[in-house]
Short mmCIF file of C-alpha atoms in Angstrom, two decimals:
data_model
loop_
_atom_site.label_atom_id
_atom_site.label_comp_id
_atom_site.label_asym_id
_atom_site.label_seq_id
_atom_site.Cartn_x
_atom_site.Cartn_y
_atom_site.Cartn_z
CA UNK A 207 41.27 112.61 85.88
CA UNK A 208 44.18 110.11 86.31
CA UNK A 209 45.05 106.55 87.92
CA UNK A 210 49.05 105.54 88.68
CA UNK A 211 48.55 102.66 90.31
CA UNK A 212 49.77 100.05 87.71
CA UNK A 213 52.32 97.84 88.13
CA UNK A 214 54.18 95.02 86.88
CA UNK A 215 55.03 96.39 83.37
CA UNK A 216 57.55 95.28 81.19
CA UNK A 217 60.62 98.03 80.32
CA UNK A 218 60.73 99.88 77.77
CA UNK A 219 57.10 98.52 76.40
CA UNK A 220 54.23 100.55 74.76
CA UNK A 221 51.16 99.51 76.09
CA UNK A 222 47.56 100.58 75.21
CA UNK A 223 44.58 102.04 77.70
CA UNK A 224 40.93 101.42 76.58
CA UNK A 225 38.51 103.94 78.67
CA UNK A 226 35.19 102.67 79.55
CA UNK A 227 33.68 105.79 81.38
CA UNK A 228 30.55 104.48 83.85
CA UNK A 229 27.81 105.82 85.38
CA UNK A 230 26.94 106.11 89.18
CA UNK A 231 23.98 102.92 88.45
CA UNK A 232 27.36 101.15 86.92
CA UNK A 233 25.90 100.57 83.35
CA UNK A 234 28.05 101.84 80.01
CA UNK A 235 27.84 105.19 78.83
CA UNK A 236 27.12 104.84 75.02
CA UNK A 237 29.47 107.28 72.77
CA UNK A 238 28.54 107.20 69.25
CA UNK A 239 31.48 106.89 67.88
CA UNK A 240 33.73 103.69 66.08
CA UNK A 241 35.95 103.11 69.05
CA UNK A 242 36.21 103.02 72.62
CA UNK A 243 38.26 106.42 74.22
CA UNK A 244 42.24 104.91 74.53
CA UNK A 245 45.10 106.09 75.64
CA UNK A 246 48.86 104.53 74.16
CA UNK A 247 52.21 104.81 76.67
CA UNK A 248 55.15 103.32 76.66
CA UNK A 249 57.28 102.43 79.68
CA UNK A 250 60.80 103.52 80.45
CA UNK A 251 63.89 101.63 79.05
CA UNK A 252 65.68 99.56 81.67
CA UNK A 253 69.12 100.03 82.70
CA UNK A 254 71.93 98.86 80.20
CA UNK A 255 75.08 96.33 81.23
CA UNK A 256 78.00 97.33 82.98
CA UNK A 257 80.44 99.26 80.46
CA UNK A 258 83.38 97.07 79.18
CA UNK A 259 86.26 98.29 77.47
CA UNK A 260 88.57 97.09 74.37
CA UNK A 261 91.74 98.89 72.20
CA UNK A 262 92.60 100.49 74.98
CA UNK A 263 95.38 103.13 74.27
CA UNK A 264 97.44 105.78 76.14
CA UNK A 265 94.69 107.92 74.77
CA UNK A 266 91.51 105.89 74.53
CA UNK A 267 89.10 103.28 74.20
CA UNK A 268 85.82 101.78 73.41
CA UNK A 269 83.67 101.13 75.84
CA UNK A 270 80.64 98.86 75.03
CA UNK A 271 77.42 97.92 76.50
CA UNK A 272 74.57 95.54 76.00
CA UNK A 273 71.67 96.82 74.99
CA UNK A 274 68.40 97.67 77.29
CA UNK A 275 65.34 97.13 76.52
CA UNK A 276 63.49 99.49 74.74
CA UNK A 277 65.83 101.94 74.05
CA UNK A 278 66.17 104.26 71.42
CA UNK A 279 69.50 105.80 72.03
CA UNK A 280 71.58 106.39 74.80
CA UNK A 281 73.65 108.70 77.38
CA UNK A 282 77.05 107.86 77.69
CA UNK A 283 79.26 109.54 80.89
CA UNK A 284 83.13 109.61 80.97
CA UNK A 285 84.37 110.98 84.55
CA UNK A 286 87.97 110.62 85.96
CA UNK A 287 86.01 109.56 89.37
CA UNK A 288 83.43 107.24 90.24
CA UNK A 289 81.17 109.68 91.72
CA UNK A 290 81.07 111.49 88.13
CA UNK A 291 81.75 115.04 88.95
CA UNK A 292 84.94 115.45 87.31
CA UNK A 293 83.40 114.81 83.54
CA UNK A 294 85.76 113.94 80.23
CA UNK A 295 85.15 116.86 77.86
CA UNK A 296 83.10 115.65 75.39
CA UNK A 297 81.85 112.62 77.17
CA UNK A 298 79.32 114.02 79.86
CA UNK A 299 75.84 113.25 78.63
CA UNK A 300 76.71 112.23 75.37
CA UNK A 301 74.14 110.96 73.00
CA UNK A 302 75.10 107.36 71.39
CA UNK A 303 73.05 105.38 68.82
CA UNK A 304 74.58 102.34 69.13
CA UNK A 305 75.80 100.31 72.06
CA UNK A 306 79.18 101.57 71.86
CA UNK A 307 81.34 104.16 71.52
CA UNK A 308 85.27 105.30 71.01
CA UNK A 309 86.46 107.48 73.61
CA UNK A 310 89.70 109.53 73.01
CA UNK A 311 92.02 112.54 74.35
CA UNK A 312 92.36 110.63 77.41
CA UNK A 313 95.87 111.05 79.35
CA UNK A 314 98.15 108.22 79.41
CA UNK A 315 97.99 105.50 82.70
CA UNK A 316 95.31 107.11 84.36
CA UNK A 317 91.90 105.57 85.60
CA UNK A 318 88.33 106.86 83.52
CA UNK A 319 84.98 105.81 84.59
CA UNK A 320 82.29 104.67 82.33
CA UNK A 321 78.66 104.15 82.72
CA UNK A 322 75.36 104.91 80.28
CA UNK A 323 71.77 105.16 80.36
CA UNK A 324 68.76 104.32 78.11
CA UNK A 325 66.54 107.12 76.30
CA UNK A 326 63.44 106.24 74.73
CA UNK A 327 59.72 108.56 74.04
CA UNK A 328 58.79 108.11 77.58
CA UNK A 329 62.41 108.84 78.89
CA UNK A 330 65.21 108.85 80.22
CA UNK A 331 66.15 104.91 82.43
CA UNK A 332 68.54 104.24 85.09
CA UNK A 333 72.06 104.38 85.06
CA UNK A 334 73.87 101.43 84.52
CA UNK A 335 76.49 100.37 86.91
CA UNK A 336 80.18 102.05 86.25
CA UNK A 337 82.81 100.40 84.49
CA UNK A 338 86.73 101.55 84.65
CA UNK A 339 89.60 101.22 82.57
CA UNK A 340 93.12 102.18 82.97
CA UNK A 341 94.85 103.76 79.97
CA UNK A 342 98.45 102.66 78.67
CA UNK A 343 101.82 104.54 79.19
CA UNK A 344 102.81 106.14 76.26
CA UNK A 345 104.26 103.99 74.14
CA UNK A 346 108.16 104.14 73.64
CA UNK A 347 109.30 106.53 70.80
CA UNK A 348 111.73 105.36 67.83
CA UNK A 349 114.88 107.27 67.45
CA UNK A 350 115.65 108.35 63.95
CA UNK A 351 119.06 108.91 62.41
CA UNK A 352 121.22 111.92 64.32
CA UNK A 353 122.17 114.84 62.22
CA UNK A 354 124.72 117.49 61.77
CA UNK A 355 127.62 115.31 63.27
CA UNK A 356 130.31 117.57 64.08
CA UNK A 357 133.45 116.84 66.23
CA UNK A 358 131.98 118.51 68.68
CA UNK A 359 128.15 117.29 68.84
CA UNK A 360 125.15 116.10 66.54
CA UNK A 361 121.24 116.50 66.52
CA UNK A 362 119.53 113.31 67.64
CA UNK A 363 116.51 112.44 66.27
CA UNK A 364 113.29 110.62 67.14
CA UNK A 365 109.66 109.84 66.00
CA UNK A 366 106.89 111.87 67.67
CA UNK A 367 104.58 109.77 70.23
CA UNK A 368 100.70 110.20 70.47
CA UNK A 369 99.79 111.81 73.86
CA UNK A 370 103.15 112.49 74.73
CA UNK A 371 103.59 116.39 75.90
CA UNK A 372 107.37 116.34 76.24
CA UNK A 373 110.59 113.86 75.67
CA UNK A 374 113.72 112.95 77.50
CA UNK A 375 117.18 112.21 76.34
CA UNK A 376 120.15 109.89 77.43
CA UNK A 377 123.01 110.48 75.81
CA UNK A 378 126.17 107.93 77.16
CA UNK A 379 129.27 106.79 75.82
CA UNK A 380 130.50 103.04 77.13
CA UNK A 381 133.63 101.97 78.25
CA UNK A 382 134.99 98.09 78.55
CA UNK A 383 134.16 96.37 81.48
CA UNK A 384 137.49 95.82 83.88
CA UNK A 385 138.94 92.36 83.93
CA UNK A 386 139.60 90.60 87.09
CA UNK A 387 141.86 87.72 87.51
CA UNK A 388 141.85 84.96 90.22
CA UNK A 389 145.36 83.86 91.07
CA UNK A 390 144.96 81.45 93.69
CA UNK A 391 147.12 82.73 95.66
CA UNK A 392 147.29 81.97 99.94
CA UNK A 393 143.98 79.96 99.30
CA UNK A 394 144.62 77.96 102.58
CA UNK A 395 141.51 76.49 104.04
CA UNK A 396 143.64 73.16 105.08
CA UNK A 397 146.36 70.77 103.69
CA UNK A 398 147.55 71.46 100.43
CA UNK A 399 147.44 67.55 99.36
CA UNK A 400 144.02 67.08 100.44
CA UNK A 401 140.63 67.55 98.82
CA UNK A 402 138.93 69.52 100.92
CA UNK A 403 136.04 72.15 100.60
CA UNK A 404 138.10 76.07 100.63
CA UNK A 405 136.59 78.92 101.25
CA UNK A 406 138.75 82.20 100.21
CA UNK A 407 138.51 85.86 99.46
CA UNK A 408 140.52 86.06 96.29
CA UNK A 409 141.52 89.39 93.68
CA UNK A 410 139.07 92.30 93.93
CA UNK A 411 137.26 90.99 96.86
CA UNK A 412 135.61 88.11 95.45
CA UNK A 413 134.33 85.58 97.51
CA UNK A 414 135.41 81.86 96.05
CA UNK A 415 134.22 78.23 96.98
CA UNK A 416 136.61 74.72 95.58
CA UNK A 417 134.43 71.78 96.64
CA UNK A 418 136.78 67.98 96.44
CA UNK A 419 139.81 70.62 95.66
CA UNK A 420 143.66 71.04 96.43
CA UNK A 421 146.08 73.24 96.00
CA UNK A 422 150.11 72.03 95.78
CA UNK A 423 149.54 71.61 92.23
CA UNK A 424 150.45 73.90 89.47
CA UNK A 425 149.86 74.81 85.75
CA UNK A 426 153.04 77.33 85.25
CA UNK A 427 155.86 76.56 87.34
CA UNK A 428 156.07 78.37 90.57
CA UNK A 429 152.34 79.98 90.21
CA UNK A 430 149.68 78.49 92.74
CA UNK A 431 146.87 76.84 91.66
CA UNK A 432 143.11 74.98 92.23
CA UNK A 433 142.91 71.35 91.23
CA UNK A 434 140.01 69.67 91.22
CA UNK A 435 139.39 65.81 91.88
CA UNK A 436 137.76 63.47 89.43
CA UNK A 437 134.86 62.64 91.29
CA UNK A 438 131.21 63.83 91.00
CA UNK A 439 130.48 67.25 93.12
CA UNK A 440 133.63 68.62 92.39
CA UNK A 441 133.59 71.95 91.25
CA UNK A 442 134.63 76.13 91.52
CA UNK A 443 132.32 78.41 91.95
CA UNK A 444 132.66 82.28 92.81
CA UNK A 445 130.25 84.72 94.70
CA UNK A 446 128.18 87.42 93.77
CA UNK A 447 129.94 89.76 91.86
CA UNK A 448 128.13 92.97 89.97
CA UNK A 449 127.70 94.16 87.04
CA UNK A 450 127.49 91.49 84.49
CA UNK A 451 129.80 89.72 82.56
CA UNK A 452 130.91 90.09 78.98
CA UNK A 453 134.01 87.74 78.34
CA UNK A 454 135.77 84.46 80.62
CA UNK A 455 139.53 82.81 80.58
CA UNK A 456 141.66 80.43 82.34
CA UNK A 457 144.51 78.30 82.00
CA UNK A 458 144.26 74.60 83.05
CA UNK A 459 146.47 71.46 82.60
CA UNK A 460 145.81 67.65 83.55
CA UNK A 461 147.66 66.49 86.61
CA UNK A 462 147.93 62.68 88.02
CA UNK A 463 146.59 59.76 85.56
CA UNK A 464 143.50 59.65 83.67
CA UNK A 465 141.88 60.80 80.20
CA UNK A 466 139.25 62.06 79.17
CA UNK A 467 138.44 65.15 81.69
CA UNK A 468 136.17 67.70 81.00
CA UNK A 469 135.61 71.42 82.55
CA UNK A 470 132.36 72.72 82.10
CA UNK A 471 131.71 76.35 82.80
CA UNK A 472 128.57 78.24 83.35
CA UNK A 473 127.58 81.65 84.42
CA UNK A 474 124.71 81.81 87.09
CA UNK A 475 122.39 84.74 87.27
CA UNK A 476 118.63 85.72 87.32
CA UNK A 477 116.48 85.44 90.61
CA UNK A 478 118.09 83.67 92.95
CA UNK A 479 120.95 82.81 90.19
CA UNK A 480 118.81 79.69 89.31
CA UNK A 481 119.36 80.51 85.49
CA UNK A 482 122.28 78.93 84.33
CA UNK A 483 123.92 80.01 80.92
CA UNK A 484 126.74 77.58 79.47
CA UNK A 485 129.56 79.33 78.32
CA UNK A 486 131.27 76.03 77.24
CA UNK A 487 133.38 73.31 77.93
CA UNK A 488 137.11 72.76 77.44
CA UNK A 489 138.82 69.06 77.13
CA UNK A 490 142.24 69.07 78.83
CA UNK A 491 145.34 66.98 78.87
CA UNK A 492 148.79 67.19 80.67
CA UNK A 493 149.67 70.00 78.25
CA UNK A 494 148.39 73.24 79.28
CA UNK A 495 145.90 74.56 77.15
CA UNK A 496 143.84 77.98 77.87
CA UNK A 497 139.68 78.62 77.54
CA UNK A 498 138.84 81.59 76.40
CA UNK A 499 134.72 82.75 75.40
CA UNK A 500 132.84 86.00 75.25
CA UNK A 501 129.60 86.03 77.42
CA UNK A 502 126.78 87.69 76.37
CA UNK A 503 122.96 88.55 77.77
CA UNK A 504 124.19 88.88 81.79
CA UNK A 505 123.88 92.43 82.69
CA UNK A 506 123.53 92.13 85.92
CA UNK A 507 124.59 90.29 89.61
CA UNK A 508 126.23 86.75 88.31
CA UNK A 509 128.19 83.95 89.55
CA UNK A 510 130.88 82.00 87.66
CA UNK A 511 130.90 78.38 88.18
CA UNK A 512 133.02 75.62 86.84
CA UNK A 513 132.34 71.63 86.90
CA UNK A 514 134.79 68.99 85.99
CA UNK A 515 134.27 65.39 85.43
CA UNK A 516 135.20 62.19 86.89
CA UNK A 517 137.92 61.48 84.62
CA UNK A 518 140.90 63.46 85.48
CA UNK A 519 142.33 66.16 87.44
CA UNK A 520 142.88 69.55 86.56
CA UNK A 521 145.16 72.25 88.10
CA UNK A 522 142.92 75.87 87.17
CA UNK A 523 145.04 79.06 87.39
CA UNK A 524 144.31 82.72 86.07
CA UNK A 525 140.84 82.46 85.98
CA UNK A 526 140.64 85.95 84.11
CA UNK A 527 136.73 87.90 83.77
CA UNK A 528 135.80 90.87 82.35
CA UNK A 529 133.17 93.05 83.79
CA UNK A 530 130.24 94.38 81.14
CA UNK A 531 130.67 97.84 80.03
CA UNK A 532 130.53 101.21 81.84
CA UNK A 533 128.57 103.66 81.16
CA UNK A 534 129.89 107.58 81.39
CA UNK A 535 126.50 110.27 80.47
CA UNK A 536 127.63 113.07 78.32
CA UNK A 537 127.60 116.17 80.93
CA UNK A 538 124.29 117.84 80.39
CA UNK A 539 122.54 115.26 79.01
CA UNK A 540 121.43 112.61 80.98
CA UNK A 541 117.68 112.68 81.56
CA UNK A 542 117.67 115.68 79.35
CA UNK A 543 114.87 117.80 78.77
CA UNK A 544 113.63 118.10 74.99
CA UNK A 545 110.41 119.88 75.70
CA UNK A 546 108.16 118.79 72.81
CA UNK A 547 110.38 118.52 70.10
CA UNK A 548 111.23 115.47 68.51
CA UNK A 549 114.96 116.53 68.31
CA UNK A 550 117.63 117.75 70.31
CA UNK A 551 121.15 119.48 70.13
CA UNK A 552 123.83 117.22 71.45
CA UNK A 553 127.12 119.99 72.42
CA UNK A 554 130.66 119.02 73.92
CA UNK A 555 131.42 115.36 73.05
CA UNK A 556 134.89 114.62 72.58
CA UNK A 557 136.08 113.92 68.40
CA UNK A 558 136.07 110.31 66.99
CA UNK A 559 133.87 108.59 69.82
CA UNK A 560 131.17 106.57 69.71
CA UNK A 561 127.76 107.57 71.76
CA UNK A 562 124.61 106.46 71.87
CA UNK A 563 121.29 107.88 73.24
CA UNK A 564 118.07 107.00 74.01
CA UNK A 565 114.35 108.59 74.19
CA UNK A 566 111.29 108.22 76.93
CA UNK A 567 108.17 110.03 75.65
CA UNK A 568 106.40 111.86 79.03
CA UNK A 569 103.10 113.59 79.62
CA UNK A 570 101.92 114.87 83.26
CA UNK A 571 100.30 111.07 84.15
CA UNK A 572 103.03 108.79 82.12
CA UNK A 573 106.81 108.05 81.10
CA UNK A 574 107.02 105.52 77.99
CA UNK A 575 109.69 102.73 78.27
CA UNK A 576 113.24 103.94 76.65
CA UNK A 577 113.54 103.69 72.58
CA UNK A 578 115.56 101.21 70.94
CA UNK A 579 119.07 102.46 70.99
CA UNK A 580 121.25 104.90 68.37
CA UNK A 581 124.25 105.26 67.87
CA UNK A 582 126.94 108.16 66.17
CA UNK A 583 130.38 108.59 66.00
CA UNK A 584 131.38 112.07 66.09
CA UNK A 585 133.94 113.24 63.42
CA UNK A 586 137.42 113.88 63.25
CA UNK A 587 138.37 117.28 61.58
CA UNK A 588 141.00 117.02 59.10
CA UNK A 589 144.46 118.39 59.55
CA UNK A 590 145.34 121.90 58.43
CA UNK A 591 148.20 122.01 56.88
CA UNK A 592 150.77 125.28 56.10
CA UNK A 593 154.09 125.32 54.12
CA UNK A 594 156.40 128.23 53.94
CA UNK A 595 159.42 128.59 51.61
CA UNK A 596 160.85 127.50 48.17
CA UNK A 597 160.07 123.70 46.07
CA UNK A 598 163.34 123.28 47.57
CA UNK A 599 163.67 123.67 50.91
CA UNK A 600 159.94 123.99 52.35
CA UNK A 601 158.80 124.05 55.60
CA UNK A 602 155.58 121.99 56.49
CA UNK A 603 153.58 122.92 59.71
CA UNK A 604 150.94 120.19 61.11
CA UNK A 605 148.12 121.41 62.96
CA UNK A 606 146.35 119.42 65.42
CA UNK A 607 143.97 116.64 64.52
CA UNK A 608 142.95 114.87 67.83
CA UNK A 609 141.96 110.81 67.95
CA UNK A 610 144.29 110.74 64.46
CA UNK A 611 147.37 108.11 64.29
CA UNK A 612 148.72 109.01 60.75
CA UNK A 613 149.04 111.42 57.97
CA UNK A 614 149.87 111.09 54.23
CA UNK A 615 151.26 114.32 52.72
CA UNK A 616 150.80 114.32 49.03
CA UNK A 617 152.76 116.08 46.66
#
């Protein structure tokens, strides 16, 4: 005999059933016993929170719920899909005790799915709803000293990286950026004697602008130049040129009356060039005088821009710039593959130069950021050195020793 037909029970609850057994006239049935016949059950646990995660990794988490009602334990799923049929090893149906649980062996930057249920002596609840979490890219690996510098090569050297499967190697030597210099020469745009806005194409294709400027005076006999006027708005300022900037020179010299006159010079770059960097400033007088800084931070797309004051009026010529440095990849190894090693060997450089490299850690779902960069100097071999004949009359044979300027014989 059975009833199911109650309702309205709290989760995960034990409740008690007293049976009072009846007759068809409806009066008690008498047992002689101490108690009434009862029956204890308790309900099933409801359905915890939504998953949440916390120190998430390239390789794993913990995921966390709130707790359900009458639970004993729970079931904790891990699934690469929200459907759950694609289940983490380890994770499918796992038994928890607590409310959460770390989670690890995941692959790097790639979307898990989380969601548990309650277990207590009646059952097995609900589901909750799924969470999901992202896991990081593999972090960036360190590079360690390079080894076995030769003339010829060297072993470079990084840390190992947690989930990585494989690594890949830059190796690069840099040159100095070119310089470019701005003559002023055939700027045109109107009458020499008047300030005027000019707008010119001037050495290596730059585009130029000279706002309140001129151009019959001169800093060096017989070499054009840009003056400026002393009033507010007047300035120079180039185009977009590429590829950073690492050093800036020019000469100026005071023309007409007035004291006091200041060039300011800036380098523009960033989004939309609205981040201005000041290089510095240079006081000038009717002797020529020359300004001459490095740059540094502007790797890429830049303008140059230069401001004077309202206090004089300064003729600008040879406006000089050097470009940042150039980067030539050792043949073979750019993007190089290291398999899973944490070092590789570096063949053919060239004696006495300076290369660097750099390390991404990769797995099938992630590349890390590059490492910090390292730096070697390959070796120069010393000279070998023959001699042939008597203490007094000896012959003395060099043989080559590349990248070397000088020799010392001894004895």
């Amino acid at each position: 005999t059975s009833y199911s037909g109650f309702t309205g029970f709290a989760a995960g609850t034990v409740y008690t059933f007293k049976i009072y057994p009846y007759n068809n006239s409806g009066s008690d049935i008498n047992y002689k016993t101490d108690s009434e016949p009862s029956v204890t059950a308790e309900v099933l646990p409801g359905a915890p929170g939504t998953p949440s995660f916390a120190s998430v990794t390239a390789t794993g988490f913990t995921v966390s719920w709130s707790a359900a009602a009458g639970a004993d334990s729970y079931r904790l799923d891990v699934a690469t899909d929200d459907a759950f049929t694609s289940p983490v090893s380890g994770y499918d149906n796992l038994t928890v005790a607590g409310t959460s649980r770390a989670v690890s062996g995941l692959a790097a930057n790639t979307v898990y799915y989380a969601r548990v249920r309650a277990v207590n002596t009646a059952g097995t609840g609900a589901n909750s709803s799924a969470g999901n979490q992202t896991t990081s890219q593999l972090s960036a690996p360190t590079t360690l000293a390079a080894t076995g510098v030769t003339g010829t090569g060297f072993t470079a050297n990084w840390n190992a990286v947690t989930g990585a499967t494989g690594y890949r190697v830059d190796v690069y030597s840099e040159a100095p950026g070119a310089t470019t210099t701005e003559t002023f020469t055939g700027i045109g745009g109107g009458s020499a004697s008047s300030y005027l806005t000019r707008n010119w194409t001037g050495d290596g294709g730059i585009s130029w602008t000279a706002v309140n400027s001129r151009t019959d005076q001169v800093v060096d006999a017989g070499n054009e130049a840009l003056t400026l006027r002393n009033a507010s708005g007047s300035y120079l300022e180039s185009g977009e040129i590429s590829g950073g900037i690492t050093a800036i020179s020019f000469d100026v010299k005071q023309n007409f009356a007035g004291s006091g006159g200041v060039l300011t010079v800036k380098v523009l770059h960033g989004a939309s060039f609205a981040t201005e960097v000041t290089v510095g400033t240079i006081s000038y007088t009717t002797t020529k005088s020359s300004f001459s800084e490095t740059v540094s931070g502007v790797t890429g797309a830049f303008k140059i821009r230069i401001d004077n004051n309202t206090a004089a009026r300064p003729a600008i010529d040879n406006l000089a710039f050097t470009g940042g440095p150039t980067t030539a990849y050792l043949s073979g190894f750019e993007n190089a593959d290291a398999g899973a090693a944490t070092s590789l060997a570096v063949t053919g450089a060239s004696e006495g130069t300076e290369y660097s490299y750099v390390v991404r850690a990769t797995s099938a779902t992630s590349t890390s950021a590059n490492s910090d960069i390292r730096t070697v100097t390959t070796s120069v071999p010393d000279p070998t050195i023959s001699t042939t004949g008597s203490l007094t009359a000896r012959t003395t044979t060099y043989g080559a020793a590349s990248a070397t300027t000088s020799f010392s014989l001894i004895g």
